[in-house]
Tab-separated table of C-alpha atoms in Angstrom:
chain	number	residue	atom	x	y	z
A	1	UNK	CA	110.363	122.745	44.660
A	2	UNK	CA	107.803	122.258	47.562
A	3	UNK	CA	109.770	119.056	48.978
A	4	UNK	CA	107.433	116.785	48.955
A	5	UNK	CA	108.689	113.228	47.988
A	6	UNK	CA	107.006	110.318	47.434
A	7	UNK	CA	108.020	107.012	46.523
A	8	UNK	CA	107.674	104.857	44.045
A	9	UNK	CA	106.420	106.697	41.496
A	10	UNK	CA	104.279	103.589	39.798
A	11	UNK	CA	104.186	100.700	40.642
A	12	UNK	CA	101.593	97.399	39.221
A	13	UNK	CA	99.712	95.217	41.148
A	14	UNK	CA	97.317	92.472	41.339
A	15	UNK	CA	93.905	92.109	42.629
A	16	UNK	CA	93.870	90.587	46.127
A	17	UNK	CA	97.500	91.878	46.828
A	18	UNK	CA	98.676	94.755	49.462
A	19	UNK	CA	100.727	97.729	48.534
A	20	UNK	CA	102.289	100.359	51.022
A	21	UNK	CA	103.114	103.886	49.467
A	22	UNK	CA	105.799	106.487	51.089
A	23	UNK	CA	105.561	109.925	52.030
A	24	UNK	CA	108.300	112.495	53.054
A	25	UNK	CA	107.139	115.645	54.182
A	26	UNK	CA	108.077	119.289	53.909
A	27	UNK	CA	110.742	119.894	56.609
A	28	UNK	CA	108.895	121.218	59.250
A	29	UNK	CA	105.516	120.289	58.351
A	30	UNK	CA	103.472	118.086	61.171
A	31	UNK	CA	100.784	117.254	59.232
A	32	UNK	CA	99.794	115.045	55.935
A	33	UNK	CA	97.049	114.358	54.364
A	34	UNK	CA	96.291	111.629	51.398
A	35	UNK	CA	94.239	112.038	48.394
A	36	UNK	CA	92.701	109.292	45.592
A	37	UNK	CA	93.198	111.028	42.384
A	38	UNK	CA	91.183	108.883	39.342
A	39	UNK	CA	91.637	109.552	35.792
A	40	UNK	CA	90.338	113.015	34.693
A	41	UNK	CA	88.739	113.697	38.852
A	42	UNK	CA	89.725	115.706	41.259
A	43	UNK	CA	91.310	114.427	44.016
A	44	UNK	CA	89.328	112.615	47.112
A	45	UNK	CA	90.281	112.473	50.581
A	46	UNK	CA	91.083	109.479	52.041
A	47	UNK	CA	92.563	110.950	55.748
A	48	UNK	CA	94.667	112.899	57.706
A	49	UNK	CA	97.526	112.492	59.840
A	50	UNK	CA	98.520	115.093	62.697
A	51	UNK	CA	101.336	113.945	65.171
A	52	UNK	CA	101.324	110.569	64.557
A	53	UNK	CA	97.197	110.325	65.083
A	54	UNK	CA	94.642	110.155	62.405
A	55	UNK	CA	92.853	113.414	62.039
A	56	UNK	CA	90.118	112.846	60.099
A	57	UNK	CA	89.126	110.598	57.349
A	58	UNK	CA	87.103	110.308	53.668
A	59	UNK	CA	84.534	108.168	52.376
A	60	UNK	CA	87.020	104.916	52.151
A	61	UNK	CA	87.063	101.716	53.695
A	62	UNK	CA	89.173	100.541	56.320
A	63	UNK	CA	91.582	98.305	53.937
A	64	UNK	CA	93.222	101.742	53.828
A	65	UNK	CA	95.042	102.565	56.394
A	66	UNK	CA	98.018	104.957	57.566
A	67	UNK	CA	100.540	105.463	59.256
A	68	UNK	CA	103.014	108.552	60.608
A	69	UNK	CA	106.365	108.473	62.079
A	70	UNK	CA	107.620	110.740	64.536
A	71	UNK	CA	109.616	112.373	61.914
A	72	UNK	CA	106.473	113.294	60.162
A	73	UNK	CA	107.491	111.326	57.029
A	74	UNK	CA	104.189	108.798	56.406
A	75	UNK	CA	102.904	105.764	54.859
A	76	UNK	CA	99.429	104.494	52.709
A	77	UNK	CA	98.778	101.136	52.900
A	78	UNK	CA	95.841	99.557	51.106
A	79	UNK	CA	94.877	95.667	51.317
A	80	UNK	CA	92.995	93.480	49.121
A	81	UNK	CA	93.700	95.838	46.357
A	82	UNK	CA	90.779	95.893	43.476
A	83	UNK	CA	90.424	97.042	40.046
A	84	UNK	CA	88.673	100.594	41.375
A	85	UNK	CA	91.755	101.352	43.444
A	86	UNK	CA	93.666	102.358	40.358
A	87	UNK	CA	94.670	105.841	40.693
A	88	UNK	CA	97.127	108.807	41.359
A	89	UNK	CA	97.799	108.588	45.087
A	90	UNK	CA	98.935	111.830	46.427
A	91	UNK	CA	99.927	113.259	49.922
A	92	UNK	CA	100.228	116.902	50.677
A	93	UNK	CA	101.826	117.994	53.724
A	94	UNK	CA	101.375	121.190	55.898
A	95	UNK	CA	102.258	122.935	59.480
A	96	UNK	CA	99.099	122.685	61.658
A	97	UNK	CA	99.021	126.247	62.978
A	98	UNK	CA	96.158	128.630	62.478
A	99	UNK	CA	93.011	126.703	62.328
A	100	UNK	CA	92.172	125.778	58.390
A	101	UNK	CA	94.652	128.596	57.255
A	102	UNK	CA	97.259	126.617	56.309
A	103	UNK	CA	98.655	125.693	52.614
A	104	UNK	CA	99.117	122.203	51.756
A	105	UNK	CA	101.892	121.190	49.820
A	106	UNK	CA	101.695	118.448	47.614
A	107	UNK	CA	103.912	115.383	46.551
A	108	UNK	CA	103.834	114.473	42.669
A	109	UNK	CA	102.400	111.721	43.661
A	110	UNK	CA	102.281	107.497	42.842
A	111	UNK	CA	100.703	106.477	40.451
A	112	UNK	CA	99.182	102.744	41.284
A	113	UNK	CA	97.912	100.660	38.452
A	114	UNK	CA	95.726	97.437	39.840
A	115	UNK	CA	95.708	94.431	37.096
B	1	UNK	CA	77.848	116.862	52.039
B	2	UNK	CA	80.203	119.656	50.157
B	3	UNK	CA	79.726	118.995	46.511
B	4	UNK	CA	82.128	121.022	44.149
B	5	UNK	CA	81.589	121.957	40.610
B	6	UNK	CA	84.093	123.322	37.934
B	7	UNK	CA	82.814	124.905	34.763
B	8	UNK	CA	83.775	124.287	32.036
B	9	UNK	CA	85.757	121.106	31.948
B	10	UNK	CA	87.792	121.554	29.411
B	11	UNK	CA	88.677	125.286	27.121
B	12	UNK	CA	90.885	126.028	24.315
B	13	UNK	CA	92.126	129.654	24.269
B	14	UNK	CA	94.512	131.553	21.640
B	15	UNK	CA	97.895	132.997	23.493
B	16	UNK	CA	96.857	136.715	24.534
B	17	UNK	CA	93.341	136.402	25.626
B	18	UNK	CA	92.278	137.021	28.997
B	19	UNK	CA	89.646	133.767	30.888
B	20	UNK	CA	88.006	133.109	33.617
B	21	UNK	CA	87.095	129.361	35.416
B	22	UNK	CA	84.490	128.760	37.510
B	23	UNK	CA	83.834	127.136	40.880
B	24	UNK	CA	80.605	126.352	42.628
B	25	UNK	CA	79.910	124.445	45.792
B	26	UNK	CA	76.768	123.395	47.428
B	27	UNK	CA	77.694	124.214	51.163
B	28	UNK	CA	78.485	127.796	51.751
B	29	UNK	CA	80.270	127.238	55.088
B	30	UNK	CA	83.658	127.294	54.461
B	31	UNK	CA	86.722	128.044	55.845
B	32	UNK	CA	88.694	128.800	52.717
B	33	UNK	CA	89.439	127.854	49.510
B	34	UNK	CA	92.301	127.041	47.432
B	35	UNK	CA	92.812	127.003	43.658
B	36	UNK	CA	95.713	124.496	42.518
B	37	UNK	CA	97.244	123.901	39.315
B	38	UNK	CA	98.097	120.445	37.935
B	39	UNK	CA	100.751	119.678	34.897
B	40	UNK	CA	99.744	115.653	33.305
B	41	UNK	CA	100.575	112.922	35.431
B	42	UNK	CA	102.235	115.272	38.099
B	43	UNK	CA	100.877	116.628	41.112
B	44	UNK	CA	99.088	120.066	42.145
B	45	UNK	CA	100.696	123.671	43.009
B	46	UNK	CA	98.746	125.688	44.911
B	47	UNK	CA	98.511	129.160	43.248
B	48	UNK	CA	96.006	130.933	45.484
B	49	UNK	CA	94.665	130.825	48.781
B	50	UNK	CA	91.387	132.846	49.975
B	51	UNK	CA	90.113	133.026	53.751
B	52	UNK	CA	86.495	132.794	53.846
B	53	UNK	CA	86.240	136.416	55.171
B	54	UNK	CA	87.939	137.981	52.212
B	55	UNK	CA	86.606	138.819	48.557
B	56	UNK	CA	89.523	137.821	46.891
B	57	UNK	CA	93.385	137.226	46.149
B	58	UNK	CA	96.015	138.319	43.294
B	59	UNK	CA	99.125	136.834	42.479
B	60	UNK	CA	100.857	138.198	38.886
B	61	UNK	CA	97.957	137.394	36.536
B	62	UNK	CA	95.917	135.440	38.793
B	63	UNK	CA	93.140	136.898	40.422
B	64	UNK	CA	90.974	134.657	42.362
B	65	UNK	CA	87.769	135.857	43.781
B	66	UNK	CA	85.142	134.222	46.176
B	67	UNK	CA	81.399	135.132	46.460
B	68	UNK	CA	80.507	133.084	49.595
B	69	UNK	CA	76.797	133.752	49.780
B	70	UNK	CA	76.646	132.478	46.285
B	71	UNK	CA	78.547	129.408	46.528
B	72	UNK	CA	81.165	130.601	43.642
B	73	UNK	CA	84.739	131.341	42.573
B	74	UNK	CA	86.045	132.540	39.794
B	75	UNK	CA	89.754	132.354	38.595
B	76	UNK	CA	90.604	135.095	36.180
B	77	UNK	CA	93.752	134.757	33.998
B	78	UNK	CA	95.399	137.856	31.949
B	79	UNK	CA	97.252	137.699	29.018
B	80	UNK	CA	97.238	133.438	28.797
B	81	UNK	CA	100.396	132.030	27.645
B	82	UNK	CA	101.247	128.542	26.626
B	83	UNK	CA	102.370	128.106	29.619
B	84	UNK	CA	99.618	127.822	31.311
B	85	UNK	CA	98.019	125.047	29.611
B	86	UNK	CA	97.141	122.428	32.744
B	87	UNK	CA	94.478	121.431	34.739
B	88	UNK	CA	93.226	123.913	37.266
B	89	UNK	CA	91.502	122.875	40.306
B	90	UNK	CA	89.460	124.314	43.063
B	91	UNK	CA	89.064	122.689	46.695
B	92	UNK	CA	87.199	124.023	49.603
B	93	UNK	CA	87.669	123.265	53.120
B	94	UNK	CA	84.682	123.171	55.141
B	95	UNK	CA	84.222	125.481	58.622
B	96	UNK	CA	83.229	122.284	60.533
B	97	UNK	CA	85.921	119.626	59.423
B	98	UNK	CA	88.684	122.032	58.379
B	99	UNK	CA	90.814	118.485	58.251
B	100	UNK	CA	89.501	117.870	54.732
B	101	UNK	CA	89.464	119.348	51.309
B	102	UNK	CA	86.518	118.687	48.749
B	103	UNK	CA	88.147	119.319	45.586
B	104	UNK	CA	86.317	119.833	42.281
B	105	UNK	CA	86.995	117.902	38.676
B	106	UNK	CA	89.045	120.755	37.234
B	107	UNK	CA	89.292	122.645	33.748
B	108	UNK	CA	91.550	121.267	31.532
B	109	UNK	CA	93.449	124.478	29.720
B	110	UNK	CA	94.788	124.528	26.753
B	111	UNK	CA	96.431	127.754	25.714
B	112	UNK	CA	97.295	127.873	22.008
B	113	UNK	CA	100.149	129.303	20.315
């Protein structure tokens, strides 16, 4: 059990609408990250969070955003969804400590079909 | 930019026999990387973790090793069991944006009875 939740598990949209996936950390952890996962590829990056600030960031455009709360839980939101944006969606969470040492732990993610 | 590589995508394997999966990536300046399993539709365990300074890392029958020079991992897996049919993946994280992880396709295995 690495305690990573994330919520919903899958959920169907429409072109042109917005969706807003949930994150809930590992207690403890201060940072999450949030990956693209399409069908038979490995995850891509789409950004970090670190105390509430974005830490870095993939190759995606700005209709996806983020969000962290002070309790470290986090959100994905994506606008102006389209077909491509079908995918496993999955955040991993870890404690910031030693520089690039740390594990990630990761959710079982969302899976987001886009009609 | 990092490119990752897994070889080969997919293997079939009777129960017993000993394998081995293979990582490559383009940009030898890492930081460290991590090999992950991944059950269908479900997301990914991390089974080993190796600093870019050492050679490699052992957990049961795991043993993960990393040639950095070379650009290559290997996975090595004793004795498969049927259990450990999944997708394994490898992701590096780059020495100058240790924020991100460039992850590779994976190797679907299927470990048969």
């Amino acid at each position: 059990e690495t305690g990573v939740t994330q919520s919903p598990t899958h959920l169907i949209k429409t072109r042109g609408q917005q969706v807003t996936l949930r994150c809930s950390s590992q207690s403890g952890h201060n940072t999450v990250s949030w990956y693209q996962q399409a069908l038979g590829q490995g995850p891509q990056f789409i950004f970090q969070y670190y105390r509430e600030e974005e830490n870095g960031r993939g190759n995606f455009p700005p209709r996806f955003s983020g969000l962290q709360f002070p309790n470290y839980s986090s959100e994905l939101n994506v606008n102006a969804l389209e077909l491509d944006d079908s995918a496993l969606y999955l955040c991993a969470s870890s404690l910031a400590g030693t520089r690039g040492s740390e594990t990630q732990y990761f959710g079982p993610g969302t899976r987001l079909l886009v009609l | 930019k990092q490119e990752v590589t897994q070889i080969p995508a997919a293997l079939s394997v009777p129960e017993g026999e000993n394998l081995v999966l293979n990582c490559s990536f383009t940009d030898s300046a890492i930081y460290n990387l991590q090999w992950f399993r991944q059950d269908p539709g479900k997301g990914l365990t991390s089974l080993l973790l190796i600093q870019s300074s050492q050679r490699e890392q052992t957990s049961g029958r795991l043993n993960a090793s990393l040639d950095k020079s070379s650009g290559r991992s290997t996975l090595y897996i004793a004795a498969s069991q049927p259990g450990d049919s999944a997708t394994y993946l490898c992701a590096v994280r780059p020495r100058d944006n240790f924020n991100k992880f460039y992850f590779g396709s994976g190797t679907k295995l299927n470990v048969k009875p």
